[in-house]
mmCIF file of C-alpha atoms and ligand atoms in Angstrom:
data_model
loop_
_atom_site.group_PDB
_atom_site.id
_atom_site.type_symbol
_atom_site.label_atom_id
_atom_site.label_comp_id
_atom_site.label_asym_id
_atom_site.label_seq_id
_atom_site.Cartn_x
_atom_site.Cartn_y
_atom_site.Cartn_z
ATOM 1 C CA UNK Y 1 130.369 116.511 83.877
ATOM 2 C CA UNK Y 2 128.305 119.679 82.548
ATOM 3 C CA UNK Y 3 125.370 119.336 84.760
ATOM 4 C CA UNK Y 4 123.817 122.463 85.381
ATOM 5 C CA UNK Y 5 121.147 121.650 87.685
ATOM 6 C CA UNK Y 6 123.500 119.732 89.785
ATOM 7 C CA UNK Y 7 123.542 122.214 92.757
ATOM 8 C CA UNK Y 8 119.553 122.001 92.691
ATOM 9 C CA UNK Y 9 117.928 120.526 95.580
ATOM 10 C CA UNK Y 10 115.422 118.239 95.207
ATOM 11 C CA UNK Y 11 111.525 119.782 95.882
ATOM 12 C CA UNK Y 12 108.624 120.220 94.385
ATOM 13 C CA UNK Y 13 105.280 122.221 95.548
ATOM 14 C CA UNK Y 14 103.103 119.622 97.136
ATOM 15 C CA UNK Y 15 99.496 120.189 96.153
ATOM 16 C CA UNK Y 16 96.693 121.720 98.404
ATOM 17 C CA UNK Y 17 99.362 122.337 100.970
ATOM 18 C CA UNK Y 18 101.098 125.235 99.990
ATOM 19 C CA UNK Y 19 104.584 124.300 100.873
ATOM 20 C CA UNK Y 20 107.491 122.579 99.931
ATOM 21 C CA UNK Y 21 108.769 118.941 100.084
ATOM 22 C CA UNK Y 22 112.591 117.620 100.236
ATOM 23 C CA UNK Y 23 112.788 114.711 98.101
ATOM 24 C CA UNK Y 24 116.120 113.474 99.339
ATOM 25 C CA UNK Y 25 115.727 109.478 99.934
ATOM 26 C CA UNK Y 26 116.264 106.679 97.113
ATOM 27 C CA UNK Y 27 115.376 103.334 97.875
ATOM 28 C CA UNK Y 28 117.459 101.043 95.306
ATOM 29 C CA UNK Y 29 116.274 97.766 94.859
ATOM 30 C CA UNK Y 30 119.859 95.668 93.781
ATOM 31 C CA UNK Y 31 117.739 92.594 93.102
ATOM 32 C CA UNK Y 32 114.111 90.973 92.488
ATOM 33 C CA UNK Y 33 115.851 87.060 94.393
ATOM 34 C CA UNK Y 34 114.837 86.612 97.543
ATOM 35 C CA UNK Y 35 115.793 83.275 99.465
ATOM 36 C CA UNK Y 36 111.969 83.779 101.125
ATOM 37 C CA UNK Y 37 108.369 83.445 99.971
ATOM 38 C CA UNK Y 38 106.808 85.341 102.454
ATOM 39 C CA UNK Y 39 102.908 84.873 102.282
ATOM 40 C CA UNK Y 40 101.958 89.134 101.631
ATOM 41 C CA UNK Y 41 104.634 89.558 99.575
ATOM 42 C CA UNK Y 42 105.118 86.950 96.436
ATOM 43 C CA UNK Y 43 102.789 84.487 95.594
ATOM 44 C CA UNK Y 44 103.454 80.513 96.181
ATOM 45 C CA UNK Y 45 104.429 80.086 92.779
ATOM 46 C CA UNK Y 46 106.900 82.544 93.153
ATOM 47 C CA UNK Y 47 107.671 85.566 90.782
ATOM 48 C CA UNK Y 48 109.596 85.423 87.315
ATOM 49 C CA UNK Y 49 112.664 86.963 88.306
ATOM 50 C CA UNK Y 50 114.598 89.277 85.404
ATOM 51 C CA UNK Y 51 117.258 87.799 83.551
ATOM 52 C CA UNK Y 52 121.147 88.874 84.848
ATOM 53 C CA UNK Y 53 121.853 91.198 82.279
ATOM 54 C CA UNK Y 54 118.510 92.860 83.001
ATOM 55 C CA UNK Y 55 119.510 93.945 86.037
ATOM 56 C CA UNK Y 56 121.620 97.081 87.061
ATOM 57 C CA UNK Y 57 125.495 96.587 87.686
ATOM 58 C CA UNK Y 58 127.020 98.083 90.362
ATOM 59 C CA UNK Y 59 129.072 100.834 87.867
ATOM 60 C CA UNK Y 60 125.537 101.958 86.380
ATOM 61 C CA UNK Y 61 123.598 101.909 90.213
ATOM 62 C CA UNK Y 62 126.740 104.226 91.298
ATOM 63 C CA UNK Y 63 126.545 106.851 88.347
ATOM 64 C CA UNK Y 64 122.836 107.133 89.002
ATOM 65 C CA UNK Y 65 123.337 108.076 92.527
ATOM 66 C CA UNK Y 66 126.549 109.945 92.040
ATOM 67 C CA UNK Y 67 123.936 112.172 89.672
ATOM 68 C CA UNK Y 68 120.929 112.069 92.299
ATOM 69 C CA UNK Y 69 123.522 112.865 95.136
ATOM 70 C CA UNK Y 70 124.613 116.375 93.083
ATOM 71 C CA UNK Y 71 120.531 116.758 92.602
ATOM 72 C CA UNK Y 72 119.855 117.071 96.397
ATOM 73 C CA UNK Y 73 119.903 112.960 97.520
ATOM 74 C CA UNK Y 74 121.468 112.279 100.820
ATOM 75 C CA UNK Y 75 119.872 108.788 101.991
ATOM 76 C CA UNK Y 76 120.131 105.750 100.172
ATOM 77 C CA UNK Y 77 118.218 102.412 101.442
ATOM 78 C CA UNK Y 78 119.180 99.714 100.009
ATOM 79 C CA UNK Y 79 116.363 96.980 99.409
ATOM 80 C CA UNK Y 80 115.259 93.994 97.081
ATOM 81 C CA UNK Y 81 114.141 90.830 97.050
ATOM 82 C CA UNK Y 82 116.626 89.877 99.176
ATOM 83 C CA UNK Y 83 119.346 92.425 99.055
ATOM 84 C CA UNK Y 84 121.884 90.052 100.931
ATOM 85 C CA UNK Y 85 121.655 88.036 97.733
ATOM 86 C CA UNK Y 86 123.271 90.059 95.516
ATOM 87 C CA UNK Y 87 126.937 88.733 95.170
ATOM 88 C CA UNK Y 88 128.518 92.382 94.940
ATOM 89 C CA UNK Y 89 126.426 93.593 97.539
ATOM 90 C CA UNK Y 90 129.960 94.818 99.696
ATOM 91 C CA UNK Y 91 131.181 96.210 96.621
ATOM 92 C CA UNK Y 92 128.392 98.422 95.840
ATOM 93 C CA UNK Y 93 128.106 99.538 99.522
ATOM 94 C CA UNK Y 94 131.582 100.483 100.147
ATOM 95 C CA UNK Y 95 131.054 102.748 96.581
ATOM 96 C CA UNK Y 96 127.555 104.222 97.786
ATOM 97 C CA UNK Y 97 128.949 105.122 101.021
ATOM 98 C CA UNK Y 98 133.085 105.773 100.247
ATOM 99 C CA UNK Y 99 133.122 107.131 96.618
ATOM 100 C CA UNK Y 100 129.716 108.978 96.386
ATOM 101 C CA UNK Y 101 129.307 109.797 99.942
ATOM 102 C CA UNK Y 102 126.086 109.141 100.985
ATOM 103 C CA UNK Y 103 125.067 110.195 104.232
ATOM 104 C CA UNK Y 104 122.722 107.587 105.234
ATOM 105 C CA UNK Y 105 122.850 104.460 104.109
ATOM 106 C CA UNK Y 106 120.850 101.649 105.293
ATOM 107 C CA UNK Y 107 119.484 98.602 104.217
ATOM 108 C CA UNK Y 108 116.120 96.493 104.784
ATOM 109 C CA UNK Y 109 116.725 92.633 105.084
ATOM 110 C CA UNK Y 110 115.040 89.347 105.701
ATOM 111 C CA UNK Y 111 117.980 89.088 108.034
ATOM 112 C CA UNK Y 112 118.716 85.241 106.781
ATOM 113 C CA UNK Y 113 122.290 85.700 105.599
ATOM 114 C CA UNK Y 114 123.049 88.838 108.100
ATOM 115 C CA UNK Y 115 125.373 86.683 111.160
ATOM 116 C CA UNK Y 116 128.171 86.046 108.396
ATOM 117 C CA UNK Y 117 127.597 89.322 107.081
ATOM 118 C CA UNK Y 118 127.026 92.186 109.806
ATOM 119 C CA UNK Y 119 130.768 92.820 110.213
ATOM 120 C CA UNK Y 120 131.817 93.080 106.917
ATOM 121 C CA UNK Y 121 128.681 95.620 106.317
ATOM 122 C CA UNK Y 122 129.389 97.844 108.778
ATOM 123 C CA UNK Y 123 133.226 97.867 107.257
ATOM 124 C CA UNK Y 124 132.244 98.827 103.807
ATOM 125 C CA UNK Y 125 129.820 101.874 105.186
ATOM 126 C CA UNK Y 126 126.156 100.710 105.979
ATOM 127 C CA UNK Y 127 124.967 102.982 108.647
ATOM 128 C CA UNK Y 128 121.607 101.225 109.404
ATOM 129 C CA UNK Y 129 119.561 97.584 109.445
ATOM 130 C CA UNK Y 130 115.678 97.318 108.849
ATOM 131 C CA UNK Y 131 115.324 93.325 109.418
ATOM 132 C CA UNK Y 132 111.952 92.134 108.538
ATOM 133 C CA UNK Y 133 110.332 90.414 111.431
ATOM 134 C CA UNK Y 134 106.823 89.183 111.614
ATOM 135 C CA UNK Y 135 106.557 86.770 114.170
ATOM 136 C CA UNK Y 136 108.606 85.449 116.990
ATOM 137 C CA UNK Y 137 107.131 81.914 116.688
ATOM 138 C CA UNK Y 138 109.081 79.359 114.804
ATOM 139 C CA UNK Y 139 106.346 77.608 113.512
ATOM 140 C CA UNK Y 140 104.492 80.890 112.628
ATOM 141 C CA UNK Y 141 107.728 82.693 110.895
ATOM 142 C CA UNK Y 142 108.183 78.934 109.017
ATOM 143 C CA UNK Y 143 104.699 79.518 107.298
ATOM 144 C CA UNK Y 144 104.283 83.153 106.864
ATOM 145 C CA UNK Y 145 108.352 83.533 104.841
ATOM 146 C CA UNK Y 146 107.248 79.593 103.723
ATOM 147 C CA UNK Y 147 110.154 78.120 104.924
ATOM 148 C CA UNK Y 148 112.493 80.649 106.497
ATOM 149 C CA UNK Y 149 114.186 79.363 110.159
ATOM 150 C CA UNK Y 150 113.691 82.220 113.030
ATOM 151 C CA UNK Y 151 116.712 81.635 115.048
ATOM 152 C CA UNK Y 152 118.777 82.179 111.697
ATOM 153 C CA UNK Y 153 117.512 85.642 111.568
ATOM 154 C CA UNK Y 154 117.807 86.665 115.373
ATOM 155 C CA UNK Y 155 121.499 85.466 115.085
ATOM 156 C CA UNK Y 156 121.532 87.806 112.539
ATOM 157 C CA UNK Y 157 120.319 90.536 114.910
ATOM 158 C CA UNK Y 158 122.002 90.252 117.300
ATOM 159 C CA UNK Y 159 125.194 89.897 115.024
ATOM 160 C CA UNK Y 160 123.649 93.375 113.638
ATOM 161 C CA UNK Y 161 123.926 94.646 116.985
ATOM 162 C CA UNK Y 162 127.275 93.652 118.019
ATOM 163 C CA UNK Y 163 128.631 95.043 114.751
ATOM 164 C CA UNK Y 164 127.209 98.573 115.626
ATOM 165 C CA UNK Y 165 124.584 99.029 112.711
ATOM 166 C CA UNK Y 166 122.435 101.040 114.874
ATOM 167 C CA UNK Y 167 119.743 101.777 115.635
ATOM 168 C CA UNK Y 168 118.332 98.916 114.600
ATOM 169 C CA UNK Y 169 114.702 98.607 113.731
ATOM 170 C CA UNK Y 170 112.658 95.619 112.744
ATOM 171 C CA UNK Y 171 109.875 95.884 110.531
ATOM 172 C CA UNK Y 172 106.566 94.093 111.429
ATOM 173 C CA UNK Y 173 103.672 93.499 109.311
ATOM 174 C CA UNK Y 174 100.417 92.841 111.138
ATOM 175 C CA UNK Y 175 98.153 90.278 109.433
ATOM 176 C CA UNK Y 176 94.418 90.155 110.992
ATOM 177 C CA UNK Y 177 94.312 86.399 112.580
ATOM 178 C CA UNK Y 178 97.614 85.230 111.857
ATOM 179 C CA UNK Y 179 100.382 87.293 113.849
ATOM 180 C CA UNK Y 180 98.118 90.149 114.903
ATOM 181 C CA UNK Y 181 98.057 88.833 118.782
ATOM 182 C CA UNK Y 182 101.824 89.456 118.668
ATOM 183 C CA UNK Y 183 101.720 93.241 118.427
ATOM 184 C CA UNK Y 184 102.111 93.641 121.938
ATOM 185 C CA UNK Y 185 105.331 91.554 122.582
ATOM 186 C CA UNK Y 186 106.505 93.249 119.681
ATOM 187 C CA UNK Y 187 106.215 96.059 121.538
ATOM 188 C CA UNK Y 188 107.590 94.900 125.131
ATOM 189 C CA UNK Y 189 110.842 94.122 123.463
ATOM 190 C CA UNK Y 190 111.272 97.601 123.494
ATOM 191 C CA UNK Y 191 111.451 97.738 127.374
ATOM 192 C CA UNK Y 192 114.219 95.269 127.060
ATOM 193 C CA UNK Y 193 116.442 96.455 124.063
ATOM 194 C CA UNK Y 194 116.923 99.585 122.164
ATOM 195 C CA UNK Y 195 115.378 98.628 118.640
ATOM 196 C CA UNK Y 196 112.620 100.595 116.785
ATOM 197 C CA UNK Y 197 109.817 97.764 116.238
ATOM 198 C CA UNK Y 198 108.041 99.483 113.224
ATOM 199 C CA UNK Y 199 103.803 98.141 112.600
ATOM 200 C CA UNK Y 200 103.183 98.990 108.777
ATOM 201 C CA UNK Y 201 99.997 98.022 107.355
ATOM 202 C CA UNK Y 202 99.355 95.164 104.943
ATOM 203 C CA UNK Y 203 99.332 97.357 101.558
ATOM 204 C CA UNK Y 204 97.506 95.597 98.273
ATOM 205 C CA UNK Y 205 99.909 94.254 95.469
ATOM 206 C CA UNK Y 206 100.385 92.432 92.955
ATOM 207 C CA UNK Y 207 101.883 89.142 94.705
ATOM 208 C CA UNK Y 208 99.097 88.844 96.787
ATOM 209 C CA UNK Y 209 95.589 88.659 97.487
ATOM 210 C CA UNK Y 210 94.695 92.292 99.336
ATOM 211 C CA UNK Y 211 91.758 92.505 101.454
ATOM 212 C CA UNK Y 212 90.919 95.704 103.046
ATOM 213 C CA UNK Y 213 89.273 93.380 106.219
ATOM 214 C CA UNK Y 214 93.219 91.402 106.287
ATOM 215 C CA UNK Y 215 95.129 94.661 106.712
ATOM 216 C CA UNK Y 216 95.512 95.475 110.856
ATOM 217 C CA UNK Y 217 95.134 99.057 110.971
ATOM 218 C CA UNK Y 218 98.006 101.507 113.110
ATOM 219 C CA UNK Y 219 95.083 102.734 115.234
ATOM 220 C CA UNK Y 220 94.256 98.975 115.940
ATOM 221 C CA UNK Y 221 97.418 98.258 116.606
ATOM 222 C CA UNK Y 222 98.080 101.925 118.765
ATOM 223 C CA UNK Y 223 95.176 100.483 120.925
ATOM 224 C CA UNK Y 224 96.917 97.416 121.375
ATOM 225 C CA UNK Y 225 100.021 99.052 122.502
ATOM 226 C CA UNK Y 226 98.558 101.692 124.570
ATOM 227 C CA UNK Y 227 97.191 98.947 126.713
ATOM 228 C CA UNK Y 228 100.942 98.195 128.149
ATOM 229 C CA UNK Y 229 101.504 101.763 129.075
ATOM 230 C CA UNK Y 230 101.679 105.543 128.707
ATOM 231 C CA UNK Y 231 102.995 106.205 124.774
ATOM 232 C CA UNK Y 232 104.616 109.488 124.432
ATOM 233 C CA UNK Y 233 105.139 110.354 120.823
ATOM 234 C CA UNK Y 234 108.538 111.553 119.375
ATOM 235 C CA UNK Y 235 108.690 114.415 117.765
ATOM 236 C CA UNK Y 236 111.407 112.950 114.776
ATOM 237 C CA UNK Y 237 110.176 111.588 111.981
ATOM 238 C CA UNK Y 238 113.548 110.061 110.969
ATOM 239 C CA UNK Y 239 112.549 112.079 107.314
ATOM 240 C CA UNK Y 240 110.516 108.929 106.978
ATOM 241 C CA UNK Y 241 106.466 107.981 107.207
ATOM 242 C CA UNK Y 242 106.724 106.654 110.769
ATOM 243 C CA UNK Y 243 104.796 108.416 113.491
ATOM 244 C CA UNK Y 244 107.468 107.068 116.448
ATOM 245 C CA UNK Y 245 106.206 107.162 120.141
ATOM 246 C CA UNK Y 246 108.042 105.753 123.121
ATOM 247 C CA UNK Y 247 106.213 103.348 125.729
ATOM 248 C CA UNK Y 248 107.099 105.015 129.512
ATOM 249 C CA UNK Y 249 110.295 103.064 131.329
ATOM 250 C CA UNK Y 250 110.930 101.894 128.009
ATOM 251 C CA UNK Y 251 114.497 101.759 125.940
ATOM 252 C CA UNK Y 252 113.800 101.655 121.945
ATOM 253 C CA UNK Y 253 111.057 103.340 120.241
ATOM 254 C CA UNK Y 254 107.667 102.376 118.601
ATOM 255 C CA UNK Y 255 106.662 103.376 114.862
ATOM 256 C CA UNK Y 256 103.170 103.171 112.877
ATOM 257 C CA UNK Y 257 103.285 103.524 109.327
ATOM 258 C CA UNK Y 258 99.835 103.792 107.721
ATOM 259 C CA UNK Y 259 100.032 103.399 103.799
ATOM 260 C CA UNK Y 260 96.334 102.326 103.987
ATOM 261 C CA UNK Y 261 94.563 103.768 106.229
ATOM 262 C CA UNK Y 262 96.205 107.152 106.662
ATOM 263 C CA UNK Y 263 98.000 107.585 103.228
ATOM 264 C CA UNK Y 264 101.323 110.114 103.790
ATOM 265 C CA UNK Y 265 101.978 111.535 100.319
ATOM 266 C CA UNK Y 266 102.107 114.736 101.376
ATOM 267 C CA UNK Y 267 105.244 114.485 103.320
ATOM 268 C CA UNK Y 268 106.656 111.204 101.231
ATOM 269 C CA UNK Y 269 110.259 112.021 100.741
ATOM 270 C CA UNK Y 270 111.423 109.395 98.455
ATOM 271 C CA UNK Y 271 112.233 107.636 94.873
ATOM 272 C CA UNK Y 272 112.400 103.935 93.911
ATOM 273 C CA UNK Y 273 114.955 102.524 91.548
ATOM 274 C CA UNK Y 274 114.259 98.885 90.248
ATOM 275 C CA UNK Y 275 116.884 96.480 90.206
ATOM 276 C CA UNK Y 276 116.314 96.490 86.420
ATOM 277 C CA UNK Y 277 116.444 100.266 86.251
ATOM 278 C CA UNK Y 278 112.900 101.881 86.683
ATOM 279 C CA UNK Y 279 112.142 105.159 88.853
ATOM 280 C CA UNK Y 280 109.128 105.324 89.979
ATOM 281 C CA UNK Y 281 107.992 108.487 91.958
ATOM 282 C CA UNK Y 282 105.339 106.597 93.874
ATOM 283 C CA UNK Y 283 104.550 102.940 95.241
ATOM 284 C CA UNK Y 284 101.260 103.236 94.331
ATOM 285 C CA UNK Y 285 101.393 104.847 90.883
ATOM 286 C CA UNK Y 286 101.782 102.972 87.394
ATOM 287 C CA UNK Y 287 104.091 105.595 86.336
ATOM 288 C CA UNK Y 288 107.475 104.512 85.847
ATOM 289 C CA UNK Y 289 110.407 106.332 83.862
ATOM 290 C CA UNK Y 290 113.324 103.698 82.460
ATOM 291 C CA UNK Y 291 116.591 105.003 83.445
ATOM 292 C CA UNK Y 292 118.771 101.750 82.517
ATOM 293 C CA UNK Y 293 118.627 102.735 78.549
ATOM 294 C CA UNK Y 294 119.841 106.160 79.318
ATOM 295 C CA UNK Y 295 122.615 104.366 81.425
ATOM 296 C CA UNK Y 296 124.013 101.915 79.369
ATOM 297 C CA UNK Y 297 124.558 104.236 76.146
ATOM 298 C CA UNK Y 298 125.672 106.847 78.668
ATOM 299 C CA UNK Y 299 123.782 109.463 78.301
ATOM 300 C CA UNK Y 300 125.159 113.071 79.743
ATOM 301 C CA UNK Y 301 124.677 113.580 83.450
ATOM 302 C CA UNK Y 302 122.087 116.245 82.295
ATOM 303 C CA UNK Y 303 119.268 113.792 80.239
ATOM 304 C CA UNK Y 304 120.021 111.868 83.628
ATOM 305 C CA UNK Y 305 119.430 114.688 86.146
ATOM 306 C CA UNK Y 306 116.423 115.461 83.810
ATOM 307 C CA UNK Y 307 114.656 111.851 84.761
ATOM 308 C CA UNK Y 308 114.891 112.794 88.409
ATOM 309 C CA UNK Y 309 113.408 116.316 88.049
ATOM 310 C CA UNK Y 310 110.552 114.662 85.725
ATOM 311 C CA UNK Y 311 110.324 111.711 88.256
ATOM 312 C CA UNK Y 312 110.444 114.562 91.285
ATOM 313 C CA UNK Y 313 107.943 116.448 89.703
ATOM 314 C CA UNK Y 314 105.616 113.682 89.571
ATOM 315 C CA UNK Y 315 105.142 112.878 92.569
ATOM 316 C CA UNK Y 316 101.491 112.262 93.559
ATOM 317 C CA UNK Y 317 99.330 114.347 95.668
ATOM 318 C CA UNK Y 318 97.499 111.382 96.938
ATOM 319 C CA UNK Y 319 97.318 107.318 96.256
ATOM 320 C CA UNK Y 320 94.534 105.477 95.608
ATOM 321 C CA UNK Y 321 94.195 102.503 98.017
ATOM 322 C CA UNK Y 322 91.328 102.729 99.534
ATOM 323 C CA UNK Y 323 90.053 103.223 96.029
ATOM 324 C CA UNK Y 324 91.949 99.840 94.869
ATOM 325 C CA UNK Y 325 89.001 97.531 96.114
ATOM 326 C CA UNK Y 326 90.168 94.098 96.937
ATOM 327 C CA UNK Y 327 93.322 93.459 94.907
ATOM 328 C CA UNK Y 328 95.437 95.763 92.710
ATOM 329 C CA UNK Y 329 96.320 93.498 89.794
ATOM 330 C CA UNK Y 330 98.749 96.402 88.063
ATOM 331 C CA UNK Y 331 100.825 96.564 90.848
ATOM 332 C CA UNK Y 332 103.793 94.271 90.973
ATOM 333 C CA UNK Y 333 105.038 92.756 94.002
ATOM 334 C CA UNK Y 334 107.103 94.593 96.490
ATOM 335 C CA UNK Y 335 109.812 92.364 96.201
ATOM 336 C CA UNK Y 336 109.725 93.280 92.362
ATOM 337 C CA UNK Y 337 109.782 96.723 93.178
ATOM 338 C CA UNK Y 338 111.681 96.902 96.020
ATOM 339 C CA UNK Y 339 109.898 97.450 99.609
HETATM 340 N N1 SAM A 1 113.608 91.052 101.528
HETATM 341 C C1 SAM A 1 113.837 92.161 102.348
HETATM 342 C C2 SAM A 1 112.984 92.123 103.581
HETATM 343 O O1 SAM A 1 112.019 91.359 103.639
HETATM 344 O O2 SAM A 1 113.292 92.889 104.498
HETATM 345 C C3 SAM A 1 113.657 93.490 101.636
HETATM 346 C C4 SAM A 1 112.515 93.590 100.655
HETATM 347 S S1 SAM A 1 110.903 93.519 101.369
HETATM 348 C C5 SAM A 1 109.908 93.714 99.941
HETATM 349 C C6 SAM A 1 110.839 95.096 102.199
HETATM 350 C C7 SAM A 1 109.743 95.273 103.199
HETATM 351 O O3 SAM A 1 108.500 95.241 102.536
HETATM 352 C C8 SAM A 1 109.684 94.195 104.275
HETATM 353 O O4 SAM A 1 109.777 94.809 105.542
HETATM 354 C C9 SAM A 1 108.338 93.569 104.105
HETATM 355 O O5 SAM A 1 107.762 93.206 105.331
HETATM 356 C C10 SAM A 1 107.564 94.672 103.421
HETATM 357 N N2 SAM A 1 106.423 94.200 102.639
HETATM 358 C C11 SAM A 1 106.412 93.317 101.628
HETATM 359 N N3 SAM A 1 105.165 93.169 101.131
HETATM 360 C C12 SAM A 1 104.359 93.977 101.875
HETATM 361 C C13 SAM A 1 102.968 94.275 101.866
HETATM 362 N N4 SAM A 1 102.150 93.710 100.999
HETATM 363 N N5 SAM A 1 102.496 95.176 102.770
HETATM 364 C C14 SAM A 1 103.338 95.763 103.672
HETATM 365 N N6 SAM A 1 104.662 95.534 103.716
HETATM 366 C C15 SAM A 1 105.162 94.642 102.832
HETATM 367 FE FE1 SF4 A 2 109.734 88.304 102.255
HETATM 368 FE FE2 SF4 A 2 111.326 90.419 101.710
HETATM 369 FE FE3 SF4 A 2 111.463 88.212 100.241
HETATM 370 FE FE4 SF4 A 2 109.304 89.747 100.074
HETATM 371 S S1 SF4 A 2 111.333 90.292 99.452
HETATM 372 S S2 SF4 A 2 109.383 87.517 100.176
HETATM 373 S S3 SF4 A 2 109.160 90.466 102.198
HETATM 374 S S4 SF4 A 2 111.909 88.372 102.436
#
């Protein structure tokens, strides 16, 4: 395919620090649907969601990674919306994981449609499951995903389980007087099961309305979780922005990832892809290079591998946050973009 820099690995000098970073992770959003309306993610009215042909079909998703894989890539997570939603969701997995031969592939999930789905996932190649758990109260889940039904999704973990996508982690948002006196049983399931029970702070986007004072910080929530027992921290990072500790006597591990209050650009290994075809080399940037034109007239693997580099190369330094104020009314939300 005539790509010369296709041996290249991925890394860039990271400012101030001296050294150099692996960017070898893709997050791929495979669709802006989502069957939930959860309360810091989209608004109540919902988002406009792009038209079908907008989005990226599972040929042109697999040629971009195929290029990205030859450019250094070796982890793909697959997000959304609601990734389960896509129709060809098995499809594209069994290509990501058979044909290109990604490494790691995992995917991050509302967890609604994973019971009828967990076997037939691990059987096309996914690795991994990141379910998206914010409560373990009925009620509470009901009106933070506005509607969602909480037994649904632990069926859906535990069908996870059984099917062997390990390990698996859930990912729990904190939000200051609504699930924040939670954090702790969050954290005792780990003396019971195996999971990784991930805190990330509330970040400020566009589908909702960002207060610094709403946003539970990791060293909050570290207190809170210190208070059960001794927490031993891991030295793996998992390549990812989790600091992971372990609680003594206990089975799975415990992760804090700080976006707000202790931004990690510096050792940020990843690229977004947009379900309609946009890299964007950070979250929390505006910057955004449009890969779907070069795609669909087929462009050589070279103007391709060229969008990475540029997108590589552009990786911030720093984000802004704390600088945002209250809201961030650029920003998109992160089921748009793809959490
Ligand atoms: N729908 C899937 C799910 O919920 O797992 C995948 C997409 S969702 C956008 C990915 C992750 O982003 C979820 O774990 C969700 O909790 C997180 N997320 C969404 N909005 C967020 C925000 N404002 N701050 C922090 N995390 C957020
Ligand atoms: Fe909730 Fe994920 Fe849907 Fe956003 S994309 S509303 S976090 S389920």
């Amino acid at each position: 395919m005539g790509c010369t820099r296709s041996s290249m690995p991925a890394v860039l000098p990271v400012p101030g620090e001296g050294t150099l970073r692996r960017i070898d992770y893709l997050r791929i959003s495979v669709t802006d649907r989502c069957n939930l309306k959860c309360v810091y993610c989209m608004p109540a009215a919902g988002v406009n969601c792009m038209e079908k042909h907008e989005v990226l079909s599972t040929t042109e998703i697999v040629r971009f990674v195929q290029i990205a894989y030859r450019y250094g890539l070796r982890k793909v997570r697959i997000t959304g919306g609601e990734p389960l939603v896509r129709g060809d969701i098995l499809s594209l997995i069994r290509a990501l994981k058979q044909d290109v031969g990604i490494r790691d592939l995992s995917i991050t999930t509302n967890g609604l449609l994973l019971e009828g789905m967990a076997e037939q996932l691990k059987h096309a190649g996914l690795d991994r499951v990141n379910v998206s758990l914010d409560t373990m109260d009925p009620e509470r889940y009901r009106n933070i995903t506005r509607g969602g039904a909480l037994d649904t999704v632990w069926r859906g973990i535990e069908a996870a389980v059984e099917a062997g996508l390990a390990p698996l982690k859930i990912n729990m948002v904190p939000l200051r007087g609504i699930n924040d006196d939670e954090v702790r049983d969050f954290a005792r399931l780990t003396y019971e099961r195996d999971f990784h029970i991930r805190f990330i702070e509330f970040m400020p986007t566009g589908g909702n309305a960002w207060r610094r004072t709403d946003c539970v910080t990791s060293g909050e929530v570290r207190a809170q979780v210190a208070s059960l027992g001794r927490l031993t921290p891991l030295l793996f990072r998992g390549g990812g922005p989790s600091r992971n500790y372990r609680l003594s006597g206990a089975r799975g591990v415990i992760g804090f990832i700080s976006p707000v209050s202790d931004h990690f650009c510096g050792s940020c290994n990843r690229l977004r892809l947009s379900a309609d075809g946009k890299l964007r080399p950070c979250l929390f940037s505006d910057q955004i290079i449009d890969v779907r034109p070069h795609l669909r007239r087929r462009s050589a693997d070279r103007d391709l591998a060229d969008l990475i580099e540029q997108a590589v190369r552009s990786k911030p330094a720093g984000h802004f946050i704390e600088r945002l104020g209250t809201t961030a009314p650029s920003l998109v939300s992160l089921s748009q973009i793809g959490g």
